[in-house]
Every structure is written in structure tokens, then in C-alpha cells.
JSON list of C-alpha atoms in Angstrom, two decimals:
[
{"chain": "U", "resi": 1, "resn": "MET", "atom": "CA", "xyz": [16.34, 28.48, -3.19]},
{"chain": "U", "resi": 2, "resn": "ASP", "atom": "CA", "xyz": [18.45, 31.44, -2.11]},
{"chain": "U", "resi": 3, "resn": "LYS", "atom": "CA", "xyz": [20.50, 29.70, 0.55]},
{"chain": "U", "resi": 4, "resn": "GLN", "atom": "CA", "xyz": [23.85, 28.64, -0.90]},
{"chain": "U", "resi": 5, "resn": "VAL", "atom": "CA", "xyz": [27.13, 27.98, 0.83]},
{"chain": "U", "resi": 6, "resn": "THR", "atom": "CA", "xyz": [30.73, 27.42, -0.18]},
{"chain": "U", "resi": 7, "resn": "LEU", "atom": "CA", "xyz": [33.32, 24.82, 0.75]},
{"chain": "U", "resi": 8, "resn": "GLU", "atom": "CA", "xyz": [36.97, 24.53, -0.20]},
{"chain": "U", "resi": 9, "resn": "ALA", "atom": "CA", "xyz": [38.30, 21.24, -1.59]},
{"chain": "U", "resi": 10, "resn": "ARG", "atom": "CA", "xyz": [41.46, 19.85, -3.16]},
{"chain": "U", "resi": 11, "resn": "ASP", "atom": "CA", "xyz": [42.20, 16.97, -5.47]},
{"chain": "U", "resi": 12, "resn": "ARG", "atom": "CA", "xyz": [43.32, 13.83, -3.67]},
{"chain": "U", "resi": 13, "resn": "ASP", "atom": "CA", "xyz": [45.94, 11.32, -4.80]},
{"chain": "U", "resi": 14, "resn": "VAL", "atom": "CA", "xyz": [46.05, 9.46, -1.48]},
{"chain": "U", "resi": 15, "resn": "HIS", "atom": "CA", "xyz": [44.17, 6.15, -1.39]},
{"chain": "U", "resi": 16, "resn": "GLY", "atom": "CA", "xyz": [44.16, 2.98, 0.67]},
{"chain": "U", "resi": 17, "resn": "ARG", "atom": "CA", "xyz": [43.47, 2.51, 4.36]},
{"chain": "U", "resi": 18, "resn": "ASN", "atom": "CA", "xyz": [46.82, 3.75, 5.65]},
{"chain": "U", "resi": 19, "resn": "GLY", "atom": "CA", "xyz": [46.88, 6.74, 3.33]},
{"chain": "U", "resi": 20, "resn": "VAL", "atom": "CA", "xyz": [43.36, 7.76, 4.30]},
{"chain": "U", "resi": 21, "resn": "ARG", "atom": "CA", "xyz": [44.22, 7.44, 8.01]},
{"chain": "U", "resi": 22, "resn": "ARG", "atom": "CA", "xyz": [47.15, 9.80, 7.58]},
{"chain": "U", "resi": 23, "resn": "LEU", "atom": "CA", "xyz": [44.86, 12.15, 5.67]},
{"chain": "U", "resi": 24, "resn": "ARG", "atom": "CA", "xyz": [42.37, 12.28, 8.52]},
{"chain": "U", "resi": 25, "resn": "GLY", "atom": "CA", "xyz": [45.23, 12.72, 10.98]},
{"chain": "U", "resi": 26, "resn": "ASP", "atom": "CA", "xyz": [46.17, 15.87, 9.05]},
{"chain": "U", "resi": 27, "resn": "GLY", "atom": "CA", "xyz": [42.67, 17.27, 9.49]},
{"chain": "U", "resi": 28, "resn": "MET", "atom": "CA", "xyz": [41.33, 16.37, 6.04]},
{"chain": "U", "resi": 29, "resn": "ILE", "atom": "CA", "xyz": [38.34, 14.22, 5.07]},
{"chain": "U", "resi": 30, "resn": "PRO", "atom": "CA", "xyz": [38.40, 12.04, 1.92]},
{"chain": "U", "resi": 31, "resn": "ALA", "atom": "CA", "xyz": [35.60, 12.79, -0.53]},
{"chain": "U", "resi": 32, "resn": "VAL", "atom": "CA", "xyz": [34.41, 12.05, -4.05]},
{"chain": "U", "resi": 33, "resn": "MET", "atom": "CA", "xyz": [32.45, 14.06, -6.59]},
{"chain": "U", "resi": 34, "resn": "TYR", "atom": "CA", "xyz": [30.40, 12.42, -9.33]},
{"chain": "U", "resi": 35, "resn": "GLY", "atom": "CA", "xyz": [27.46, 13.06, -11.64]},
{"chain": "U", "resi": 36, "resn": "HIS", "atom": "CA", "xyz": [26.35, 13.34, -15.29]},
{"chain": "U", "resi": 37, "resn": "GLY", "atom": "CA", "xyz": [28.44, 10.41, -16.46]},
{"chain": "U", "resi": 38, "resn": "GLU", "atom": "CA", "xyz": [31.72, 12.11, -15.60]},
{"chain": "U", "resi": 39, "resn": "THR", "atom": "CA", "xyz": [34.60, 10.22, -14.03]},
{"chain": "U", "resi": 40, "resn": "CYS", "atom": "CA", "xyz": [34.41, 10.05, -10.25]},
{"chain": "U", "resi": 41, "resn": "ARG", "atom": "CA", "xyz": [36.83, 12.66, -8.89]},
{"chain": "U", "resi": 42, "resn": "SER", "atom": "CA", "xyz": [38.76, 12.00, -5.66]},
{"chain": "U", "resi": 43, "resn": "LEU", "atom": "CA", "xyz": [38.87, 15.00, -3.35]},
{"chain": "U", "resi": 44, "resn": "MET", "atom": "CA", "xyz": [39.66, 15.99, 0.22]},
{"chain": "U", "resi": 45, "resn": "VAL", "atom": "CA", "xyz": [38.03, 18.71, 2.34]},
{"chain": "U", "resi": 46, "resn": "PRO", "atom": "CA", "xyz": [39.04, 20.30, 5.66]},
{"chain": "U", "resi": 47, "resn": "ALA", "atom": "CA", "xyz": [37.41, 18.39, 8.52]},
{"chain": "U", "resi": 48, "resn": "ARG", "atom": "CA", "xyz": [36.62, 21.46, 10.63]},
{"chain": "U", "resi": 49, "resn": "GLU", "atom": "CA", "xyz": [35.02, 23.41, 7.78]},
{"chain": "U", "resi": 50, "resn": "LEU", "atom": "CA", "xyz": [32.97, 20.40, 6.72]},
{"chain": "U", "resi": 51, "resn": "SER", "atom": "CA", "xyz": [31.77, 19.74, 10.27]},
{"chain": "U", "resi": 52, "resn": "ASN", "atom": "CA", "xyz": [30.75, 23.38, 10.72]},
{"chain": "U", "resi": 53, "resn": "LEU", "atom": "CA", "xyz": [28.91, 23.31, 7.39]},
{"chain": "U", "resi": 54, "resn": "LEU", "atom": "CA", "xyz": [26.96, 20.16, 8.24]},
{"chain": "U", "resi": 55, "resn": "GLY", "atom": "CA", "xyz": [25.93, 21.69, 11.54]},
{"chain": "U", "resi": 56, "resn": "ARG", "atom": "CA", "xyz": [24.21, 24.69, 9.98]},
{"chain": "U", "resi": 57, "resn": "ILE", "atom": "CA", "xyz": [22.52, 23.44, 6.81]},
{"chain": "U", "resi": 58, "resn": "SER", "atom": "CA", "xyz": [19.84, 21.01, 5.76]},
{"chain": "U", "resi": 59, "resn": "VAL", "atom": "CA", "xyz": [22.09, 18.50, 4.04]},
{"chain": "U", "resi": 60, "resn": "GLU", "atom": "CA", "xyz": [19.44, 16.95, 1.78]},
{"chain": "U", "resi": 61, "resn": "ASN", "atom": "CA", "xyz": [18.45, 20.11, -0.09]},
{"chain": "U", "resi": 62, "resn": "THR", "atom": "CA", "xyz": [21.22, 22.73, 0.28]},
{"chain": "U", "resi": 63, "resn": "LEU", "atom": "CA", "xyz": [23.28, 23.64, -2.77]},
{"chain": "U", "resi": 64, "resn": "VAL", "atom": "CA", "xyz": [27.00, 23.91, -2.08]},
{"chain": "U", "resi": 65, "resn": "ASP", "atom": "CA", "xyz": [29.52, 25.82, -4.19]},
{"chain": "U", "resi": 66, "resn": "LEU", "atom": "CA", "xyz": [32.48, 23.45, -4.05]},
{"chain": "U", "resi": 67, "resn": "LYS", "atom": "CA", "xyz": [35.67, 25.35, -4.85]},
{"chain": "U", "resi": 68, "resn": "ILE", "atom": "CA", "xyz": [38.33, 22.85, -5.98]},
{"chain": "U", "resi": 69, "resn": "GLY", "atom": "CA", "xyz": [41.81, 24.31, -5.92]},
{"chain": "U", "resi": 70, "resn": "SER", "atom": "CA", "xyz": [42.17, 27.29, -8.27]},
{"chain": "U", "resi": 71, "resn": "GLY", "atom": "CA", "xyz": [39.33, 26.15, -10.53]},
{"chain": "U", "resi": 72, "resn": "SER", "atom": "CA", "xyz": [35.82, 27.51, -10.71]},
{"chain": "U", "resi": 73, "resn": "ALA", "atom": "CA", "xyz": [33.26, 26.45, -8.12]},
{"chain": "U", "resi": 74, "resn": "GLN", "atom": "CA", "xyz": [31.12, 23.40, -8.86]},
{"chain": "U", "resi": 75, "resn": "LYS", "atom": "CA", "xyz": [27.52, 23.34, -7.69]},
{"chain": "U", "resi": 76, "resn": "VAL", "atom": "CA", "xyz": [26.93, 20.13, -5.74]},
{"chain": "U", "resi": 77, "resn": "LEU", "atom": "CA", "xyz": [24.59, 18.45, -3.31]},
{"chain": "U", "resi": 78, "resn": "ILE", "atom": "CA", "xyz": [25.90, 16.39, -0.40]},
{"chain": "U", "resi": 79, "resn": "ARG", "atom": "CA", "xyz": [24.58, 12.90, -1.13]},
{"chain": "U", "resi": 80, "resn": "GLU", "atom": "CA", "xyz": [26.14, 10.84, 1.66]},
{"chain": "U", "resi": 81, "resn": "VAL", "atom": "CA", "xyz": [28.10, 11.46, 4.84]},
{"chain": "U", "resi": 82, "resn": "GLN", "atom": "CA", "xyz": [29.80, 8.46, 6.44]},
{"chain": "U", "resi": 83, "resn": "ARG", "atom": "CA", "xyz": [30.45, 8.76, 10.17]},
{"chain": "U", "resi": 84, "resn": "HIS", "atom": "CA", "xyz": [32.30, 6.69, 12.76]},
{"chain": "U", "resi": 85, "resn": "PRO", "atom": "CA", "xyz": [29.98, 4.11, 14.42]},
{"chain": "U", "resi": 86, "resn": "TRP", "atom": "CA", "xyz": [30.29, 5.56, 17.94]},
{"chain": "U", "resi": 87, "resn": "ARG", "atom": "CA", "xyz": [32.26, 8.79, 17.60]},
{"chain": "U", "resi": 88, "resn": "ALA", "atom": "CA", "xyz": [31.27, 12.06, 15.95]},
{"chain": "U", "resi": 89, "resn": "ASP", "atom": "CA", "xyz": [34.12, 11.76, 13.43]},
{"chain": "U", "resi": 90, "resn": "ILE", "atom": "CA", "xyz": [33.29, 12.15, 9.73]},
{"chain": "U", "resi": 91, "resn": "LEU", "atom": "CA", "xyz": [34.94, 9.43, 7.66]},
{"chain": "U", "resi": 92, "resn": "HIS", "atom": "CA", "xyz": [33.91, 10.24, 4.09]},
{"chain": "U", "resi": 93, "resn": "VAL", "atom": "CA", "xyz": [31.58, 12.47, 2.09]},
{"chain": "U", "resi": 94, "resn": "ASP", "atom": "CA", "xyz": [30.01, 12.16, -1.38]},
{"chain": "U", "resi": 95, "resn": "PHE", "atom": "CA", "xyz": [29.23, 15.20, -3.55]},
{"chain": "U", "resi": 96, "resn": "PHE", "atom": "CA", "xyz": [26.78, 15.02, -6.46]},
{"chain": "U", "resi": 97, "resn": "GLN", "atom": "CA", "xyz": [27.46, 17.53, -9.23]},
{"chain": "U", "resi": 98, "resn": "ILE", "atom": "CA", "xyz": [24.37, 19.24, -10.67]},
{"chain": "U", "resi": 99, "resn": "GLN", "atom": "CA", "xyz": [23.46, 21.31, -13.73]},
{"chain": "U", "resi": 100, "resn": "ALA", "atom": "CA", "xyz": [21.39, 24.49, -13.46]},
{"chain": "U", "resi": 101, "resn": "ASP", "atom": "CA", "xyz": [19.01, 23.42, -16.24]},
{"chain": "U", "resi": 102, "resn": "GLU", "atom": "CA", "xyz": [18.49, 19.84, -15.07]},
{"chain": "U", "resi": 103, "resn": "GLU", "atom": "CA", "xyz": [15.83, 18.80, -12.57]},
{"chain": "U", "resi": 104, "resn": "ILE", "atom": "CA", "xyz": [16.93, 16.79, -9.56]},
{"chain": "U", "resi": 105, "resn": "ARG", "atom": "CA", "xyz": [15.20, 14.81, -6.82]},
{"chain": "U", "resi": 106, "resn": "VAL", "atom": "CA", "xyz": [15.67, 16.08, -3.27]},
{"chain": "U", "resi": 107, "resn": "ASN", "atom": "CA", "xyz": [14.07, 15.67, 0.14]},
{"chain": "U", "resi": 108, "resn": "VAL", "atom": "CA", "xyz": [12.70, 18.88, 1.63]},
{"chain": "U", "resi": 109, "resn": "PRO", "atom": "CA", "xyz": [12.23, 19.13, 5.43]},
{"chain": "U", "resi": 110, "resn": "LEU", "atom": "CA", "xyz": [8.69, 19.63, 6.76]},
{"chain": "U", "resi": 111, "resn": "ARG", "atom": "CA", "xyz": [8.00, 21.85, 9.79]},
{"chain": "U", "resi": 112, "resn": "LEU", "atom": "CA", "xyz": [4.64, 21.95, 11.56]},
{"chain": "U", "resi": 113, "resn": "GLU", "atom": "CA", "xyz": [3.79, 25.15, 13.41]},
{"chain": "U", "resi": 114, "resn": "GLY", "atom": "CA", "xyz": [1.19, 25.91, 16.08]},
{"chain": "U", "resi": 115, "resn": "ILE", "atom": "CA", "xyz": [-0.62, 23.84, 18.71]},
{"chain": "U", "resi": 116, "resn": "PRO", "atom": "CA", "xyz": [-3.65, 21.97, 17.31]},
{"chain": "U", "resi": 117, "resn": "PHE", "atom": "CA", "xyz": [-7.11, 22.86, 18.64]},
{"chain": "U", "resi": 118, "resn": "GLY", "atom": "CA", "xyz": [-7.64, 19.24, 19.68]},
{"chain": "U", "resi": 119, "resn": "VAL", "atom": "CA", "xyz": [-4.46, 19.32, 21.77]},
{"chain": "U", "resi": 120, "resn": "ARG", "atom": "CA", "xyz": [-5.24, 22.64, 23.45]},
{"chain": "U", "resi": 121, "resn": "ASN", "atom": "CA", "xyz": [-8.88, 21.97, 24.26]},
{"chain": "U", "resi": 122, "resn": "SER", "atom": "CA", "xyz": [-9.35, 18.19, 24.36]},
{"chain": "U", "resi": 123, "resn": "GLY", "atom": "CA", "xyz": [-6.02, 16.86, 25.59]},
{"chain": "U", "resi": 124, "resn": "GLY", "atom": "CA", "xyz": [-5.29, 15.20, 22.25]},
{"chain": "U", "resi": 125, "resn": "ILE", "atom": "CA", "xyz": [-1.85, 14.20, 20.99]},
{"chain": "U", "resi": 126, "resn": "LEU", "atom": "CA", "xyz": [-0.29, 15.32, 17.69]},
{"chain": "U", "resi": 127, "resn": "GLN", "atom": "CA", "xyz": [1.30, 12.32, 15.98]},
{"chain": "U", "resi": 128, "resn": "GLN", "atom": "CA", "xyz": [3.64, 13.24, 13.09]},
{"chain": "U", "resi": 129, "resn": "SER", "atom": "CA", "xyz": [4.66, 10.45, 10.72]},
{"chain": "U", "resi": 130, "resn": "ARG", "atom": "CA", "xyz": [6.40, 12.40, 7.91]},
{"chain": "U", "resi": 131, "resn": "TYR", "atom": "CA", "xyz": [9.26, 14.83, 8.46]},
{"chain": "U", "resi": 132, "resn": "GLU", "atom": "CA", "xyz": [10.38, 15.44, 4.85]},
{"chain": "U", "resi": 133, "resn": "ILE", "atom": "CA", "xyz": [8.86, 15.39, 1.38]},
{"chain": "U", "resi": 134, "resn": "GLU", "atom": "CA", "xyz": [10.57, 14.20, -1.81]},
{"chain": "U", "resi": 135, "resn": "VAL", "atom": "CA", "xyz": [10.26, 16.57, -4.78]},
{"chain": "U", "resi": 136, "resn": "GLN", "atom": "CA", "xyz": [11.74, 16.99, -8.24]},
{"chain": "U", "resi": 137, "resn": "CYS", "atom": "CA", "xyz": [12.63, 20.45, -9.50]},
{"chain": "U", "resi": 138, "resn": "LEU", "atom": "CA", "xyz": [15.34, 22.68, -10.91]},
{"chain": "U", "resi": 139, "resn": "PRO", "atom": "CA", "xyz": [18.22, 23.44, -8.53]},
{"chain": "U", "resi": 140, "resn": "SER", "atom": "CA", "xyz": [17.19, 27.09, -8.34]},
{"chain": "U", "resi": 141, "resn": "ASP", "atom": "CA", "xyz": [13.68, 26.10, -7.22]},
{"chain": "U", "resi": 142, "resn": "ILE", "atom": "CA", "xyz": [14.64, 23.82, -4.32]},
{"chain": "U", "resi": 143, "resn": "PRO", "atom": "CA", "xyz": [12.60, 24.89, -1.25]},
{"chain": "U", "resi": 144, "resn": "GLU", "atom": "CA", "xyz": [14.48, 25.33, 2.00]},
{"chain": "U", "resi": 145, "resn": "VAL", "atom": "CA", "xyz": [11.57, 23.95, 4.05]},
{"chain": "U", "resi": 146, "resn": "PHE", "atom": "CA", "xyz": [7.82, 23.31, 3.80]},
{"chain": "U", "resi": 147, "resn": "VAL", "atom": "CA", "xyz": [5.91, 24.98, 6.65]},
{"chain": "U", "resi": 148, "resn": "HIS", "atom": "CA", "xyz": [2.31, 24.17, 7.59]},
{"chain": "U", "resi": 149, "resn": "ASP", "atom": "CA", "xyz": [0.12, 25.63, 10.37]},
{"chain": "U", "resi": 150, "resn": "VAL", "atom": "CA", "xyz": [-1.71, 22.88, 12.31]},
{"chain": "U", "resi": 151, "resn": "THR", "atom": "CA", "xyz": [-3.52, 25.21, 14.74]},
{"chain": "U", "resi": 152, "resn": "ASP", "atom": "CA", "xyz": [-7.00, 24.32, 13.44]},
{"chain": "U", "resi": 153, "resn": "LEU", "atom": "CA", "xyz": [-6.62, 20.53, 13.61]},
{"chain": "U", "resi": 154, "resn": "ASP", "atom": "CA", "xyz": [-9.12, 18.87, 15.96]},
{"chain": "U", "resi": 155, "resn": "ILE", "atom": "CA", "xyz": [-9.32, 15.34, 17.38]},
{"chain": "U", "resi": 156, "resn": "GLY", "atom": "CA", "xyz": [-9.44, 12.90, 14.45]},
{"chain": "U", "resi": 157, "resn": "ASP", "atom": "CA", "xyz": [-8.27, 15.41, 11.82]},
{"chain": "U", "resi": 158, "resn": "VAL", "atom": "CA", "xyz": [-5.59, 14.19, 9.40]},
{"chain": "U", "resi": 159, "resn": "LEU", "atom": "CA", "xyz": [-3.11, 16.24, 7.39]},
{"chain": "U", "resi": 160, "resn": "HIS", "atom": "CA", "xyz": [-2.15, 14.75, 4.00]},
{"chain": "U", "resi": 161, "resn": "ILE", "atom": "CA", "xyz": [0.61, 15.67, 1.56]},
{"chain": "U", "resi": 162, "resn": "SER", "atom": "CA", "xyz": [-2.08, 17.09, -0.73]},
{"chain": "U", "resi": 163, "resn": "ASP", "atom": "CA", "xyz": [-2.93, 19.65, 2.00]},
{"chain": "U", "resi": 164, "resn": "LEU", "atom": "CA", "xyz": [0.53, 21.25, 1.84]},
{"chain": "U", "resi": 165, "resn": "ASP", "atom": "CA", "xyz": [1.20, 24.47, -0.01]},
{"chain": "U", "resi": 166, "resn": "THR", "atom": "CA", "xyz": [4.27, 23.53, -2.05]},
{"chain": "U", "resi": 167, "resn": "GLY", "atom": "CA", "xyz": [4.02, 26.36, -4.56]},
{"chain": "U", "resi": 168, "resn": "SER", "atom": "CA", "xyz": [5.27, 25.45, -8.03]},
{"chain": "U", "resi": 169, "resn": "VAL", "atom": "CA", "xyz": [7.14, 22.41, -6.69]},
{"chain": "U", "resi": 170, "resn": "VAL", "atom": "CA", "xyz": [5.20, 19.18, -7.10]},
{"chain": "U", "resi": 171, "resn": "PRO", "atom": "CA", "xyz": [5.82, 16.41, -4.52]},
{"chain": "U", "resi": 172, "resn": "LEU", "atom": "CA", "xyz": [6.70, 12.99, -5.96]},
{"chain": "U", "resi": 173, "resn": "GLU", "atom": "CA", "xyz": [4.92, 11.08, -3.21]},
{"chain": "U", "resi": 174, "resn": "ASP", "atom": "CA", "xyz": [1.31, 9.88, -2.94]},
{"chain": "U", "resi": 175, "resn": "PRO", "atom": "CA", "xyz": [-0.91, 12.93, -2.22]},
{"chain": "U", "resi": 176, "resn": "GLU", "atom": "CA", "xyz": [-2.96, 10.85, 0.23]},
{"chain": "U", "resi": 177, "resn": "LEU", "atom": "CA", "xyz": [0.00, 9.91, 2.45]},
{"chain": "U", "resi": 178, "resn": "THR", "atom": "CA", "xyz": [-0.55, 11.00, 6.05]},
{"chain": "U", "resi": 179, "resn": "ILE", "atom": "CA", "xyz": [1.74, 13.66, 7.49]},
{"chain": "U", "resi": 180, "resn": "CYS", "atom": "CA", "xyz": [0.17, 13.91, 10.92]},
{"chain": "U", "resi": 181, "resn": "THR", "atom": "CA", "xyz": [-3.04, 13.36, 12.86]},
{"chain": "U", "resi": 182, "resn": "VAL", "atom": "CA", "xyz": [-4.49, 14.42, 16.19]},
{"chain": "U", "resi": 183, "resn": "VAL", "atom": "CA", "xyz": [-5.46, 11.40, 18.27]},
{"chain": "U", "resi": 184, "resn": "PRO", "atom": "CA", "xyz": [-7.58, 11.30, 21.46]},
{"chain": "U", "resi": 185, "resn": "PRO", "atom": "CA", "xyz": [-5.84, 11.15, 24.84]},
{"chain": "U", "resi": 186, "resn": "THR", "atom": "CA", "xyz": [-5.10, 7.68, 26.15]},
{"chain": "U", "resi": 187, "resn": "VAL", "atom": "CA", "xyz": [-7.59, 6.52, 28.80]},
{"chain": "U", "resi": 188, "resn": "ILE", "atom": "CA", "xyz": [-6.37, 3.87, 31.22]},
{"chain": "U", "resi": 189, "resn": "GLN", "atom": "CA", "xyz": [-9.15, 1.50, 32.35]},
{"chain": "U", "resi": 190, "resn": "VAL", "atom": "CA", "xyz": [-8.96, 0.56, 36.03]},
{"chain": "U", "resi": 191, "resn": "THR", "atom": "CA", "xyz": [-10.69, -2.68, 37.13]},
{"chain": "U", "resi": 192, "resn": "GLU", "atom": "CA", "xyz": [-12.74, -2.98, 40.32]},
{"chain": "U", "resi": 193, "resn": "GLU", "atom": "CA", "xyz": [-10.07, -5.23, 41.82]},
{"chain": "U", "resi": 194, "resn": "GLU", "atom": "CA", "xyz": [-7.39, -2.61, 41.17]},
{"chain": "U", "resi": 195, "resn": "GLU", "atom": "CA", "xyz": [-9.57, 0.09, 42.75]},
{"chain": "U", "resi": 196, "resn": "GLU", "atom": "CA", "xyz": [-10.17, -2.03, 45.86]},
{"chain": "U", "resi": 197, "resn": "LEU", "atom": "CA", "xyz": [-6.46, -2.82, 46.14]},
{"chain": "U", "resi": 198, "resn": "ALA", "atom": "CA", "xyz": [-5.59, 0.88, 45.87]},
{"chain": "U", "resi": 199, "resn": "GLU", "atom": "CA", "xyz": [-8.12, 1.70, 48.63]},
{"chain": "U", "resi": 200, "resn": "LEU", "atom": "CA", "xyz": [-6.65, -0.97, 50.91]},
{"chain": "U", "resi": 201, "resn": "GLU", "atom": "CA", "xyz": [-3.12, 0.38, 50.35]},
{"chain": "U", "resi": 202, "resn": "GLU", "atom": "CA", "xyz": [-4.28, 3.86, 51.37]},
{"chain": "U", "resi": 203, "resn": "MET", "atom": "CA", "xyz": [-5.96, 2.67, 54.60]},
{"chain": "U", "resi": 204, "resn": "GLU", "atom": "CA", "xyz": [-4.10, 3.01, 57.94]},
{"chain": "U", "resi": 205, "resn": "PRO", "atom": "CA", "xyz": [-3.05, -0.41, 59.28]},
{"chain": "U", "resi": 206, "resn": "GLU", "atom": "CA", "xyz": [-4.94, -1.43, 62.45]},
{"chain": "U", "resi": 207, "resn": "VAL", "atom": "CA", "xyz": [-2.73, -2.09, 65.49]},
{"chain": "U", "resi": 208, "resn": "ILE", "atom": "CA", "xyz": [-3.63, -5.46, 67.09]},
{"chain": "U", "resi": 209, "resn": "GLY", "atom": "CA", "xyz": [-2.16, -6.52, 70.43]},
{"chain": "U", "resi": 210, "resn": "LYS", "atom": "CA", "xyz": [0.52, -4.83, 72.45]},
{"chain": "U", "resi": 211, "resn": "GLY", "atom": "CA", "xyz": [4.02, -4.16, 71.40]},
{"chain": "U", "resi": 212, "resn": "PRO", "atom": "CA", "xyz": [7.00, -5.39, 73.39]},
{"chain": "U", "resi": 213, "resn": "ASP", "atom": "CA", "xyz": [7.68, -1.93, 74.76]},
{"chain": "U", "resi": 214, "resn": "GLU", "atom": "CA", "xyz": [4.14, -1.61, 76.14]},
{"chain": "U", "resi": 215, "resn": "GLU", "atom": "CA", "xyz": [4.32, -5.03, 77.79]},
{"chain": "U", "resi": 216, "resn": "SER", "atom": "CA", "xyz": [7.63, -4.22, 79.47]},
{"chain": "U", "resi": 217, "resn": "ASP", "atom": "CA", "xyz": [6.21, -0.93, 80.78]},
{"chain": "U", "resi": 218, "resn": "GLU", "atom": "CA", "xyz": [3.25, -2.78, 82.40]},
{"chain": "U", "resi": 219, "resn": "GLU", "atom": "CA", "xyz": [5.59, -5.30, 84.01]},
{"chain": "U", "resi": 220, "resn": "GLU", "atom": "CA", "xyz": [7.63, -2.51, 85.55]},
{"chain": "U", "resi": 221, "resn": "GLU", "atom": "CA", "xyz": [4.49, -0.82, 86.93]},
{"chain": "U", "resi": 222, "resn": "GLY", "atom": "CA", "xyz": [3.33, -4.13, 88.49]},
{"chain": "U", "resi": 223, "resn": "ALA", "atom": "CA", "xyz": [6.72, -4.61, 90.09]},
{"chain": "U", "resi": 224, "resn": "GLU", "atom": "CA", "xyz": [6.43, -1.23, 91.75]}
]
């Protein structure tokens, strides 16, 4: 995977609820880095830079060069991002340190391209049930995205994980798991009673008797 990004970080000696609140007030987000049996390292990262980064990468499978202070960059994956329940604020982030020669498990996004034949010509509906695939590979082999063309799928056709071209990366999931299928259009059955009711609603109402205005007009004519 060629796509790599960098992020600045600093060691953090502030802990506790009040300390963390002050940290966020200063525009920093508390973080931790762990992996390979090493001691969990407390860090902090600039909130704006982190937010911008999360907005332009696929978090699950993007390698990040985490530059901590004046030390050398550490290659990490973002494992967890904690957000405020109802605001967009980031509260905490976890970084997982990786080794270049050690395989890791990651989720790779799946993108379907094209309009299926059954949708274009038969009014079918494409139902997608899987949007990412879990794989295990070396960090340098992590795919950015799996892309599959669904143009030829007709009504009733099913796309399985085994149908994907994943190159040298082998998915960890069941090959027979369904990714998507093209289902027939939904037909709404209308009963005879509903049809009759609809016809009655469309009919013009018949005017029976004379309205008060007509009666008053006749009375005036008789008086003349």
C-alpha cells in the first residue's frame, strides 16, 4: 500500500479528568500507543491535524507515520477513535504500533462499480450486505480498497467474497459470504376492494337537491 501519511505527536504527562479537559481546551487530544508487548505510551496529538487526517483517509487500513517529538517516526494504525456522543469532538485515539515484517489483520473497504444489468433492464434493486473485507497481510501489502464491477449482474445473481480479485492478499472470511445480490422489483398487490374504492374516490360526486342559494333565487323570482 503506497498511501502513507504523517502525524505529529508529543508525550503526555497529564492524566485524570480535569487534566484531560484542560488538554482538550488547549487544542490537543489525548492518545495512547501500544503493541508488541511494549508499555502503553501516553501521547497527545493536535486536534485540528487529527480531525483533518481522519477526514481524508480510510482509518481501518491506512498506515500512519507517527512522529513523536524529536524521535524517529513510528508506523502505526489507528485502532480506535472515541467521539463525543452528540458532538463531532474527538475525545481520545488509540494507535497500534506495527512491524514491517509482521503480518497484521485489517479491514479493507469494498467499492462496487457500475449499474447491474438487472437494475438497468428489469427494474431490479442492488442490495449490498458487505462493505469491507477482513484480511491478514504484511503492512506493505495492505490494499487501499477492493473494487469490483457489478455491471453484468442480473436478477437473482449473487456476488460472493470468493468472486473478488484480491491479488496476493487472502481474505480471512468465509469465501461463500454474500457481498451483494440483485433482487426483483417489489410488486404491490392491490385487492378488488381497494380498486373499487379507488374508482369511487375518482368519481365526481352527484349533486342531489337544490342548494340554499338556488332556493333563495327561486323565491325572489316568484316574489317578482
